[in-house]
Each structure stands twice: as C-alpha cells, then as structure tokens.
Amino acid sequence: MTKLIRIFLLSFLGLTVGWLPAAAQVKPSGNTAGNQTLVERGRYIVENVAMCELCHTPRDEHGNPDKGRWLQGGPAQLRPSYPSPYWALVEPKIGGGPPGTDADFIKLLTTGISRTGSPPNPPMPPFRMTRADAEAVLAYLKSLPH
Ligand code: HEC
C-alpha cells in the first residue's frame, strides 16, 4: 500500500514538473505579437464598427476623410436637423492618444460618461463597449502618430 502511494506521488510529481515549463511558455503578457493583435482588434472596431473617423477625421475639399489627418479632430461634420443647444461643434483629436487619462477613456467607452461626469455632448455616441474592446481601441489610438 505504502509503495503504491509512493509510486502515485512520484508520478504526480513527474507530471507537474513536466508540465510547468510548458505552462510558462504560453504566458502571453507583454509579448509583441499579443499587443499587435490588440492593436488590430482596435483598428477593426474604430474603422469598421464604431466608425470613429466619421466625426474625428477632418474631410478634404471633396468631402473625403483626410488620410493625412487621420483621427486628428476638427470642426464637426454633422449638424442636427432640430434645435440642440448642447450639440458639439468641434471633435477632439484622438489619434496618437485621446485627451485625459487612460482610465478616463476606458470609462467613457464602457459607461458613456465623459471626463465631465456626464455623457459627452451629441453627436458623440455614449458607447457601452466591453472593457476588452475599449482597451483594444485605446491600444490602436496610441499606436497612431502623435
Ligand atoms: C457621430 C460622431 C462621433 C463618433 C462616431 C465618435 N465621436 Fe467621439 N466625439 C464626438 C464629438 C462631437 C465629441 C465632443 C463631445 C463634447 O464636446 O462633449 C467627441 C468627443 C470624444 C472624446 C473626448 C471625450 C472627453 O472626455 O473629452 C473622445 C475620447 C472620443 N470622442 C472618442 C471617440 C471614439 C474612440 C470613437 C469611436 C469608438 C468616437 N469618439 C466616435 C463625435 C463622435
């Protein structure tokens, strides 16, 4: 009986020791490939889902997004068709990093509450993203030129 327990314990130890290096290898934090994936996901959300550029990228003389000033903010493109006293006339620059702290930005995209403690003025949508999506958007914006 004692011998059986010893064999069991030894084989368990063998398994654990064999497994540890493998577990250490798959740790993703801090590696460049992981960050690249995050940036790509952020780009997908910004350019194809939430369409941040519709408002945050100035237009050229033909009304097309000015690629040279990608997400650099400027005068609002959209005007309301009804009286709206709080309608914002300027969009801030977000390419290279949004205004405020990272925490402000994550709060804005996950709760729809801006740095003022209230929702941003229209037409900025009060987004309710998941934290993971908001972090991906932040990583993408920071990857752009300042
Ligand atoms: C329909 C137009 C529109 C879209 C789409 C839009 N924004 Fe905005 N955004 C605005 C306007 C207008 C403001 C200024 C709001 C204000 O002055 O309160 C603003 C403000 C902001 C601010 C500043 C908030 C603060 O606390 O000062 C950030 C950051 C921001 N937007 C990020 C984004 C991101 C990221 C996206 C896409 C996920 C996005 N916006 C999509 C119009 C838009």
Coordinates of N, CA, C and O and ligand atoms in Angstrom, one line a residue:
M1 N 0.8 -1.2 0.0 CA 0.0 0.0 0.0 C 0.9 1.3 0.0 O 0.7 2.1 -0.9
T2 N 1.8 1.3 0.9 CA 2.7 2.5 1.0 C 3.5 2.7 -0.3 O 3.7 3.8 -0.8
K3 N 3.9 1.5 -0.9 CA 4.6 1.5 -2.1 C 3.7 2.2 -3.2 O 4.2 3.0 -4.0
L4 N 2.5 1.7 -3.2 CA 1.6 2.3 -4.2 C 1.4 3.8 -4.1 O 1.5 4.5 -5.1
I5 N 1.3 4.3 -2.9 CA 1.1 5.7 -2.7 C 2.4 6.4 -3.2 O 2.3 7.5 -3.8
R6 N 3.6 5.8 -2.8 CA 4.8 6.4 -3.3 C 4.9 6.5 -4.8 O 5.3 7.6 -5.4
I7 N 4.5 5.5 -5.5 CA 4.5 5.5 -6.9 C 3.6 6.5 -7.5 O 3.9 7.3 -8.3
F8 N 2.4 6.6 -6.8 CA 1.4 7.6 -7.2 C 2.0 9.0 -7.1 O 1.9 9.8 -8.0
L9 N 2.6 9.3 -5.9 CA 3.1 10.6 -5.6 C 4.2 11.0 -6.6 O 4.3 12.1 -7.1
L10 N 5.1 10.0 -6.8 CA 6.2 10.2 -7.7 C 5.7 10.5 -9.1 O 6.2 11.4 -9.8
S11 N 4.7 9.8 -9.6 CA 4.3 10.0 -11.0 C 3.6 11.4 -11.1 O 3.7 12.1 -12.1
F12 N 2.9 11.7 -10.0 CA 2.2 13.0 -10.0 C 3.2 14.2 -10.0 O 3.1 15.1 -10.8
L13 N 4.3 14.0 -9.3 CA 5.4 15.0 -9.3 C 6.0 15.1 -10.7 O 6.3 16.2 -11.2
G14 N 6.2 13.9 -11.3 CA 6.8 13.9 -12.6 C 5.9 14.7 -13.6 O 6.4 15.5 -14.4
L15 N 4.6 14.5 -13.5 CA 3.7 15.2 -14.4 C 3.8 16.7 -14.1 O 3.8 17.5 -15.1
T16 N 3.8 17.1 -12.9 CA 3.8 18.5 -12.5 C 5.1 19.2 -13.1 O 5.0 20.2 -13.7
V17 N 6.2 18.5 -12.8 CA 7.5 19.1 -13.2 C 7.5 19.2 -14.8 O 8.0 20.1 -15.3
G18 N 7.0 18.1 -15.4 CA 7.0 18.1 -16.9 C 6.1 19.2 -17.5 O 6.3 19.8 -18.5
W19 N 5.0 19.5 -16.7 CA 4.0 20.5 -17.2 C 4.4 21.9 -17.0 O 4.1 22.8 -17.8
L20 N 5.2 22.2 -15.9 CA 5.5 23.6 -15.6 C 6.2 24.4 -16.7 O 5.7 25.5 -17.0
P21 N 7.2 23.9 -17.3 CA 7.9 24.7 -18.4 C 6.9 25.0 -19.5 O 6.9 26.1 -20.1
A22 N 6.1 24.0 -19.8 CA 5.1 24.2 -20.9 C 4.2 25.3 -20.6 O 3.9 26.2 -21.4
A23 N 3.7 25.4 -19.3 CA 2.8 26.4 -18.9 C 3.4 27.8 -18.9 O 2.8 28.7 -19.3
A24 N 4.7 27.8 -18.6 CA 5.4 29.1 -18.5 C 5.5 29.6 -20.0 O 5.5 30.8 -20.2
Q25 N 5.7 28.8 -21.0 CA 5.9 29.2 -22.3 C 4.6 29.9 -22.9 O 4.8 30.8 -23.8
V26 N 3.4 29.5 -22.5 CA 2.2 30.1 -23.1 C 1.8 31.4 -22.5 O 0.8 32.0 -22.9
K27 N 2.5 31.9 -21.5 CA 2.1 33.1 -20.9 C 2.2 34.3 -21.9 O 3.3 34.6 -22.4
P28 N 1.1 34.9 -22.2 CA 1.1 35.9 -23.3 C 1.5 37.3 -23.0 O 1.8 38.1 -23.8
S29 N 1.5 37.7 -21.6 CA 1.6 39.1 -21.3 C 2.9 39.7 -21.8 O 3.9 39.1 -21.6
G30 N 2.8 40.9 -22.3 CA 4.0 41.7 -22.7 C 4.6 41.3 -24.0 O 5.6 41.9 -24.4
N31 N 4.1 40.2 -24.7 CA 4.8 39.9 -25.9 C 4.3 40.7 -27.1 O 3.1 41.2 -27.1
T32 N 5.1 41.0 -28.0 CA 4.7 41.9 -29.1 C 3.6 41.4 -30.0 O 2.7 42.1 -30.4
A33 N 3.6 40.1 -30.2 CA 2.5 39.5 -31.0 C 1.2 39.8 -30.3 O 0.2 40.1 -31.0
G34 N 1.1 39.6 -29.0 CA -0.2 39.9 -28.3 C -0.6 41.3 -28.4 O -1.8 41.6 -28.7
N35 N 0.3 42.2 -28.3 CA 0.0 43.7 -28.5 C -0.5 44.0 -29.9 O -1.4 44.8 -30.1
Q36 N 0.2 43.4 -30.9 CA -0.2 43.6 -32.3 C -1.6 43.1 -32.5 O -2.4 43.8 -33.2
T37 N -2.0 42.0 -31.9 CA -3.4 41.5 -32.0 C -4.4 42.5 -31.5 O -5.4 42.8 -32.0
L38 N -4.0 43.1 -30.3 CA -4.8 44.1 -29.6 C -5.0 45.3 -30.5 O -6.1 45.8 -30.7
V39 N -3.9 45.8 -31.1 CA -4.0 47.0 -32.0 C -4.9 46.7 -33.2 O -5.7 47.5 -33.6
E40 N -4.7 45.5 -33.8 CA -5.5 45.1 -34.9 C -7.0 45.1 -34.6 O -7.9 45.5 -35.4
R41 N -7.3 44.5 -33.4 CA -8.7 44.5 -33.0 C -9.3 45.9 -32.8 O -10.4 46.2 -33.2
G42 N -8.4 46.8 -32.2 CA -8.8 48.2 -32.0 C -9.1 48.8 -33.3 O -10.1 49.6 -33.5
R43 N -8.2 48.6 -34.3 CA -8.4 49.2 -35.6 C -9.7 48.7 -36.3 O -10.4 49.5 -36.8
Y44 N -10.0 47.4 -36.1 CA -11.3 46.9 -36.7 C -12.5 47.6 -36.0 O -13.4 48.0 -36.7
I45 N -12.4 47.8 -34.7 CA -13.6 48.4 -34.0 C -13.7 49.9 -34.5 O -14.8 50.4 -34.8
V46 N -12.6 50.6 -34.5 CA -12.6 52.0 -34.8 C -13.0 52.3 -36.3 O -13.8 53.1 -36.6
E47 N -12.5 51.5 -37.2 CA -12.7 51.7 -38.6 C -13.9 51.0 -39.2 O -14.4 51.5 -40.2
N48 N -14.3 49.9 -38.6 CA -15.4 49.1 -39.3 C -16.6 49.0 -38.4 O -17.7 48.6 -39.0
V49 N -16.6 49.2 -37.1 CA -17.7 49.0 -36.3 C -18.2 50.3 -35.7 O -19.4 50.8 -36.0
A50 N -17.4 51.0 -34.9 CA -17.9 52.3 -34.2 C -17.7 53.5 -35.1 O -18.3 54.5 -34.8
M51 N -16.9 53.4 -36.2 CA -16.8 54.4 -37.2 C -16.4 55.8 -36.6 O -16.9 56.8 -36.9
C52 N -15.4 55.7 -35.7 CA -15.0 57.0 -35.0 C -14.5 58.0 -36.0 O -14.6 59.2 -35.8
E53 N -14.0 57.6 -37.2 CA -13.4 58.5 -38.2 C -14.5 59.4 -38.8 O -14.2 60.5 -39.2
L54 N -15.7 58.9 -38.8 CA -16.8 59.7 -39.4 C -16.8 61.1 -38.8 O -17.1 62.1 -39.5
C55 N -16.5 61.2 -37.5 CA -16.6 62.5 -36.8 C -15.2 63.0 -36.5 O -14.9 64.2 -36.5
H56 N -14.3 62.1 -36.2 CA -13.0 62.6 -35.6 C -11.9 62.8 -36.7 O -10.8 63.1 -36.3
T57 N -12.2 62.5 -38.0 CA -11.2 62.8 -39.1 C -11.7 64.0 -39.9 O -12.9 63.9 -40.4
P58 N -10.9 65.0 -40.1 CA -11.4 66.1 -41.0 C -11.6 65.6 -42.4 O -10.9 64.7 -42.8
R59 N -12.4 66.3 -43.2 CA -12.6 66.0 -44.6 C -11.7 66.8 -45.5 O -11.4 67.9 -45.1
D60 N -11.4 66.3 -46.7 CA -10.7 67.1 -47.6 C -11.7 67.9 -48.5 O -12.9 67.9 -48.2
E61 N -11.2 68.6 -49.5 CA -12.1 69.6 -50.2 C -13.2 68.8 -51.0 O -14.2 69.4 -51.5
H62 N -13.0 67.5 -51.2 CA -14.1 66.7 -51.9 C -15.0 66.0 -50.9 O -15.9 65.2 -51.3
G63 N -14.8 66.3 -49.6 CA -15.7 65.6 -48.6 C -15.2 64.2 -48.2 O -15.9 63.5 -47.4
N64 N -14.0 63.8 -48.6 CA -13.5 62.5 -48.2 C -12.6 62.6 -47.0 O -12.0 63.7 -46.7
P65 N -12.6 61.6 -46.2 CA -11.7 61.6 -45.0 C -10.3 61.9 -45.4 O -9.7 61.3 -46.3
D66 N -9.7 62.9 -44.7 CA -8.3 63.3 -45.0 C -7.3 62.3 -44.3 O -7.1 62.4 -43.1
K67 N -6.8 61.4 -45.1 CA -5.9 60.4 -44.6 C -4.7 61.0 -43.9 O -4.1 60.3 -42.9
G68 N -4.3 62.1 -44.3 CA -3.1 62.8 -43.7 C -3.4 63.3 -42.3 O -2.5 63.7 -41.6
R69 N -4.7 63.4 -42.0 CA -5.1 64.0 -40.6 C -6.0 63.0 -40.0 O -7.0 63.3 -39.4
W70 N -5.7 61.7 -40.1 CA -6.5 60.6 -39.6 C -6.7 60.7 -38.1 O -5.8 60.7 -37.3
L71 N -8.0 60.9 -37.7 CA -8.5 60.9 -36.3 C -7.8 62.1 -35.5 O -7.7 62.1 -34.3
Q72 N -7.5 63.2 -36.3 CA -6.9 64.4 -35.7 C -7.9 65.4 -35.2 O -7.5 66.5 -34.8
G73 N -9.2 65.1 -35.3 CA -10.2 66.1 -34.8 C -10.4 67.3 -35.7 O -9.7 67.4 -36.8
G74 N -11.3 68.2 -35.3 CA -11.5 69.4 -36.1 C -13.0 69.7 -36.1 O -13.7 69.2 -35.2
P75 N -13.5 70.6 -37.0 CA -14.9 71.1 -36.9 C -15.8 69.9 -37.2 O -15.5 69.1 -38.0
A76 N -17.0 69.9 -36.5 CA -17.9 68.9 -36.6 C -18.5 68.8 -38.0 O -18.7 69.8 -38.7
Q77 N -18.6 67.6 -38.6 CA -19.1 67.4 -39.9 C -20.7 67.4 -39.9 O -21.3 67.7 -40.9
L78 N -21.2 66.9 -38.8 CA -22.7 66.7 -38.8 C -23.3 67.9 -38.1 O -22.8 68.4 -37.1
R79 N -24.5 68.2 -38.6 CA -25.3 69.2 -38.0 C -26.7 68.7 -37.6 O -27.2 67.9 -38.4
P80 N -27.3 69.0 -36.5 CA -28.6 68.5 -36.2 C -29.7 69.1 -37.1 O -29.6 70.2 -37.5
S81 N -30.8 68.3 -37.3 CA -31.9 68.8 -38.1 C -33.0 69.4 -37.1 O -34.1 69.7 -37.5
Y82 N -32.6 69.6 -35.8 CA -33.6 70.1 -34.8 C -32.7 71.0 -33.9 O -31.5 70.8 -33.8
P83 N -33.3 71.9 -33.1 CA -32.5 72.7 -32.2 C -31.9 71.8 -31.1 O -32.6 71.0 -30.5
S84 N -30.6 71.9 -30.9 CA -29.9 71.1 -29.9 C -28.8 71.9 -29.3 O -27.8 72.1 -29.8
P85 N -29.2 72.6 -28.1 CA -28.3 73.5 -27.5 C -26.9 73.0 -27.2 O -25.9 73.7 -27.1
Y86 N -26.8 71.7 -26.9 CA -25.5 71.1 -26.5 C -24.7 70.5 -27.6 O -23.7 69.9 -27.4
W87 N -25.2 70.6 -28.8 CA -24.5 70.0 -30.0 C -23.1 70.5 -30.1 O -22.8 71.7 -30.1
A88 N -22.1 69.5 -30.1 CA -20.7 69.9 -30.1 C -20.3 70.4 -31.5 O -20.7 69.7 -32.5
L89 N -19.6 71.4 -31.6 CA -19.2 71.9 -33.0 C -17.7 71.6 -33.3 O -17.2 71.8 -34.4
V90 N -17.0 70.9 -32.3 CA -15.6 70.5 -32.5 C -15.5 69.1 -32.0 O -16.0 68.8 -30.9
E91 N -14.7 68.3 -32.7 CA -14.3 66.9 -32.2 C -12.9 67.0 -31.8 O -12.1 67.5 -32.6
P92 N -12.5 66.4 -30.7 CA -11.1 66.4 -30.3 C -10.3 65.4 -31.1 O -10.8 64.5 -31.7
K93 N -9.0 65.7 -31.1 CA -8.0 64.8 -31.7 C -8.0 63.5 -30.8 O -7.9 63.7 -29.5
I94 N -8.1 62.4 -31.4 CA -7.9 61.1 -30.6 C -6.8 60.2 -31.1 O -6.3 59.4 -30.4
G95 N -6.3 60.5 -32.4 CA -5.2 59.7 -33.0 C -3.9 60.0 -32.2 O -3.6 61.2 -32.0
G96 N -3.2 59.0 -31.8 CA -2.0 59.2 -31.0 C -2.2 59.1 -29.6 O -1.3 59.0 -28.8
G97 N -3.5 59.2 -29.2 CA -3.9 59.1 -27.8 C -5.0 60.1 -27.5 O -4.9 61.3 -27.9
P98 N -6.1 59.7 -26.9 CA -7.2 60.6 -26.6 C -6.9 61.5 -25.5 O -5.9 61.3 -24.7
P99 N -7.7 62.6 -25.3 CA -7.5 63.5 -24.2 C -7.8 62.9 -22.9 O -8.5 61.9 -22.8
G100 N -7.2 63.3 -21.8 CA -7.4 62.8 -20.5 C -6.5 61.5 -20.2 O -5.6 61.2 -21.0
T101 N -6.9 60.8 -19.1 CA -6.1 59.7 -18.8 C -6.6 58.4 -19.4 O -7.8 58.4 -20.0
D102 N -5.9 57.3 -19.4 CA -6.4 56.0 -19.9 C -7.6 55.6 -19.2 O -8.6 55.2 -19.8
A103 N -7.7 55.9 -17.9 CA -8.9 55.5 -17.1 C -10.1 56.3 -17.5 O -11.2 55.7 -17.6
D104 N -9.9 57.6 -17.8 CA -11.0 58.4 -18.3 C -11.6 57.8 -19.6 O -12.8 57.8 -19.8
F105 N -10.6 57.4 -20.5 CA -11.0 56.9 -21.8 C -11.8 55.6 -21.7 O -12.8 55.4 -22.3
I106 N -11.3 54.7 -20.8 CA -11.9 53.4 -20.7 C -13.3 53.6 -20.1 O -14.3 53.0 -20.5
K107 N -13.4 54.6 -19.1 CA -14.7 54.9 -18.5 C -15.7 55.4 -19.6 O -16.8 55.0 -19.7
L108 N -15.2 56.3 -20.4 CA -16.0 56.9 -21.5 C -16.6 55.8 -22.4 O -17.8 55.8 -22.7
L109 N -15.7 54.9 -22.9 CA -16.2 53.9 -23.8 C -17.0 52.7 -23.2 O -17.8 52.1 -23.9
T110 N -16.8 52.5 -21.9 CA -17.5 51.4 -21.3 C -18.8 51.8 -20.6 O -19.8 51.1 -20.5
T111 N -18.9 53.1 -20.2 CA -20.1 53.6 -19.4 C -20.8 54.7 -20.2 O -21.9 55.1 -19.8
G112 N -20.2 55.4 -21.2 CA -20.8 56.5 -21.8 C -20.7 57.8 -21.0 O -21.5 58.7 -21.3
I113 N -19.9 57.8 -20.0 CA -19.7 59.0 -19.2 C -18.3 59.6 -19.5 O -17.3 58.9 -19.4
S114 N -18.3 60.9 -19.8 CA -17.0 61.6 -20.1 C -16.3 62.1 -18.9 O -16.8 62.0 -17.8
R115 N -15.3 62.9 -19.2 CA -14.5 63.4 -18.1 C -15.2 64.5 -17.2 O -14.9 64.8 -16.1
T116 N -16.3 65.0 -17.8 CA -17.1 66.0 -17.1 C -18.0 65.3 -16.0 O -18.7 66.0 -15.2
G117 N -18.1 64.0 -16.1 CA -19.0 63.3 -15.2 C -20.4 63.1 -15.8 O -21.3 62.5 -15.2
S118 N -20.6 63.6 -17.0 CA -21.9 63.5 -17.7 C -21.6 62.8 -19.1 O -20.5 62.8 -19.5
P119 N -22.7 62.4 -19.8 CA -22.4 61.9 -21.1 C -21.8 63.0 -22.0 O -22.1 64.2 -21.8
P120 N -21.0 62.6 -23.0 CA -20.4 63.6 -23.9 C -21.6 64.3 -24.7 O -22.7 63.7 -24.8
N121 N -21.4 65.5 -25.1 CA -22.4 66.2 -25.9 C -22.6 65.5 -27.3 O -21.6 64.9 -27.8
P122 N -23.8 65.5 -27.8 CA -24.0 65.0 -29.1 C -23.2 65.7 -30.2 O -23.0 66.9 -30.0
P123 N -22.8 65.1 -31.3 CA -23.2 63.7 -31.7 C -22.3 62.6 -31.2 O -22.4 61.5 -31.7
M124 N -21.4 62.8 -30.2 CA -20.6 61.7 -29.7 C -21.5 60.7 -29.1 O -22.3 61.0 -28.1
P125 N -21.5 59.4 -29.6 CA -22.4 58.4 -29.0 C -21.9 58.0 -27.6 O -20.7 57.9 -27.4
P126 N -22.9 57.7 -26.7 CA -22.5 57.2 -25.4 C -22.2 55.7 -25.5 O -23.1 54.9 -25.2
F127 N -21.1 55.3 -25.9 CA -20.8 53.9 -26.1 C -20.9 53.1 -24.8 O -20.6 53.6 -23.7
R128 N -21.2 51.8 -25.0 CA -21.2 50.8 -23.8 C -20.4 49.6 -24.3 O -21.0 48.5 -24.4
M129 N -19.1 49.8 -24.6 CA -18.3 48.7 -25.0 C -17.9 47.8 -23.8 O -18.0 48.2 -22.7
T130 N -17.4 46.6 -24.1 CA -16.8 45.8 -23.1 C -15.4 46.4 -22.8 O -14.9 47.1 -23.6
R131 N -14.9 46.1 -21.6 CA -13.6 46.6 -21.2 C -12.5 46.2 -22.2 O -11.6 46.9 -22.6
A132 N -12.6 44.9 -22.6 CA -11.6 44.4 -23.6 C -11.7 45.2 -24.9 O -10.6 45.5 -25.5
D133 N -12.8 45.5 -25.4 CA -12.9 46.3 -26.6 C -12.4 47.7 -26.4 O -11.7 48.2 -27.3
A134 N -12.7 48.3 -25.3 CA -12.2 49.7 -25.0 C -10.7 49.7 -24.9 O -10.1 50.6 -25.5
E135 N -10.1 48.6 -24.3 CA -8.7 48.6 -24.2 C -8.0 48.4 -25.6 O -7.0 48.9 -25.9
A136 N -8.7 47.6 -26.5 CA -8.2 47.4 -27.8 C -8.2 48.8 -28.6 O -7.3 49.1 -29.3
V137 N -9.3 49.5 -28.5 CA -9.4 50.8 -29.1 C -8.3 51.7 -28.6 O -7.7 52.4 -29.4
L138 N -8.1 51.8 -27.3 CA -7.0 52.6 -26.8 C -5.7 52.2 -27.3 O -4.9 53.1 -27.7
A139 N -5.4 50.9 -27.4 CA -4.1 50.5 -27.9 C -3.9 50.9 -29.4 O -2.8 51.3 -29.8
Y140 N -5.0 50.8 -30.2 CA -4.9 51.2 -31.6 C -4.7 52.8 -31.7 O -3.8 53.2 -32.4
L141 N -5.4 53.6 -30.9 CA -5.3 55.0 -31.0 C -3.9 55.4 -30.6 O -3.3 56.3 -31.2
K142 N -3.3 54.8 -29.6 CA -1.9 55.1 -29.1 C -0.9 54.7 -30.1 O 0.2 55.2 -30.1
S143 N -1.2 53.7 -31.0 CA -0.2 53.2 -32.0 C -0.1 54.2 -33.1 O 0.8 54.1 -33.9
L144 N -1.1 55.1 -33.2 CA -1.0 56.1 -34.3 C 0.0 57.2 -34.0 O 0.3 57.5 -32.9
P145 N 0.5 57.9 -35.1 CA 1.4 59.0 -34.8 C 0.7 60.1 -34.0 O -0.5 60.4 -34.1
H146 N 1.5 60.8 -33.1 CA 1.0 61.8 -32.2 C 0.8 63.1 -33.0 O 1.4 63.4 -33.9
Ligands
HEC1 C1 -21.2 60.8 -34.6 C2 -19.9 61.5 -34.3 C3 -18.9 60.8 -33.5 C4 -18.5 59.5 -33.5 C5 -18.9 58.4 -34.4 C6 -17.5 59.4 -32.5 N1 -17.3 60.6 -31.8 FE1 -16.1 60.9 -30.3 N2 -16.7 62.8 -30.1 C7 -17.6 63.4 -31.0 C8 -17.9 64.7 -30.5 C9 -18.8 65.7 -31.2 C10 -17.2 64.9 -29.3 C11 -17.1 66.2 -28.4 C12 -18.2 65.9 -27.4 C13 -18.2 67.0 -26.3 O1 -17.7 68.1 -26.6 O2 -18.8 66.8 -25.3 C14 -16.4 63.7 -29.1 C15 -15.6 63.5 -28.0 C16 -14.8 62.4 -27.9 C17 -13.8 62.2 -26.9 C18 -13.4 63.2 -25.8 C19 -14.2 62.9 -24.5 C20 -13.8 63.8 -23.4 O3 -13.9 63.4 -22.2 O4 -13.3 64.9 -23.6 C21 -13.2 61.0 -27.1 C22 -12.1 60.4 -26.3 C23 -13.9 60.4 -28.2 N3 -14.8 61.3 -28.7 C24 -13.5 59.2 -28.7 C25 -14.3 58.6 -29.7 C26 -14.0 57.2 -30.2 C27 -12.9 56.3 -29.7 C28 -15.0 56.9 -31.1 C29 -15.2 55.6 -31.8 C30 -15.2 54.4 -30.9 C31 -15.8 58.1 -31.3 N4 -15.3 59.1 -30.4 C32 -16.8 58.2 -32.2 C33 -18.2 62.8 -32.1 C34 -18.1 61.5 -32.4

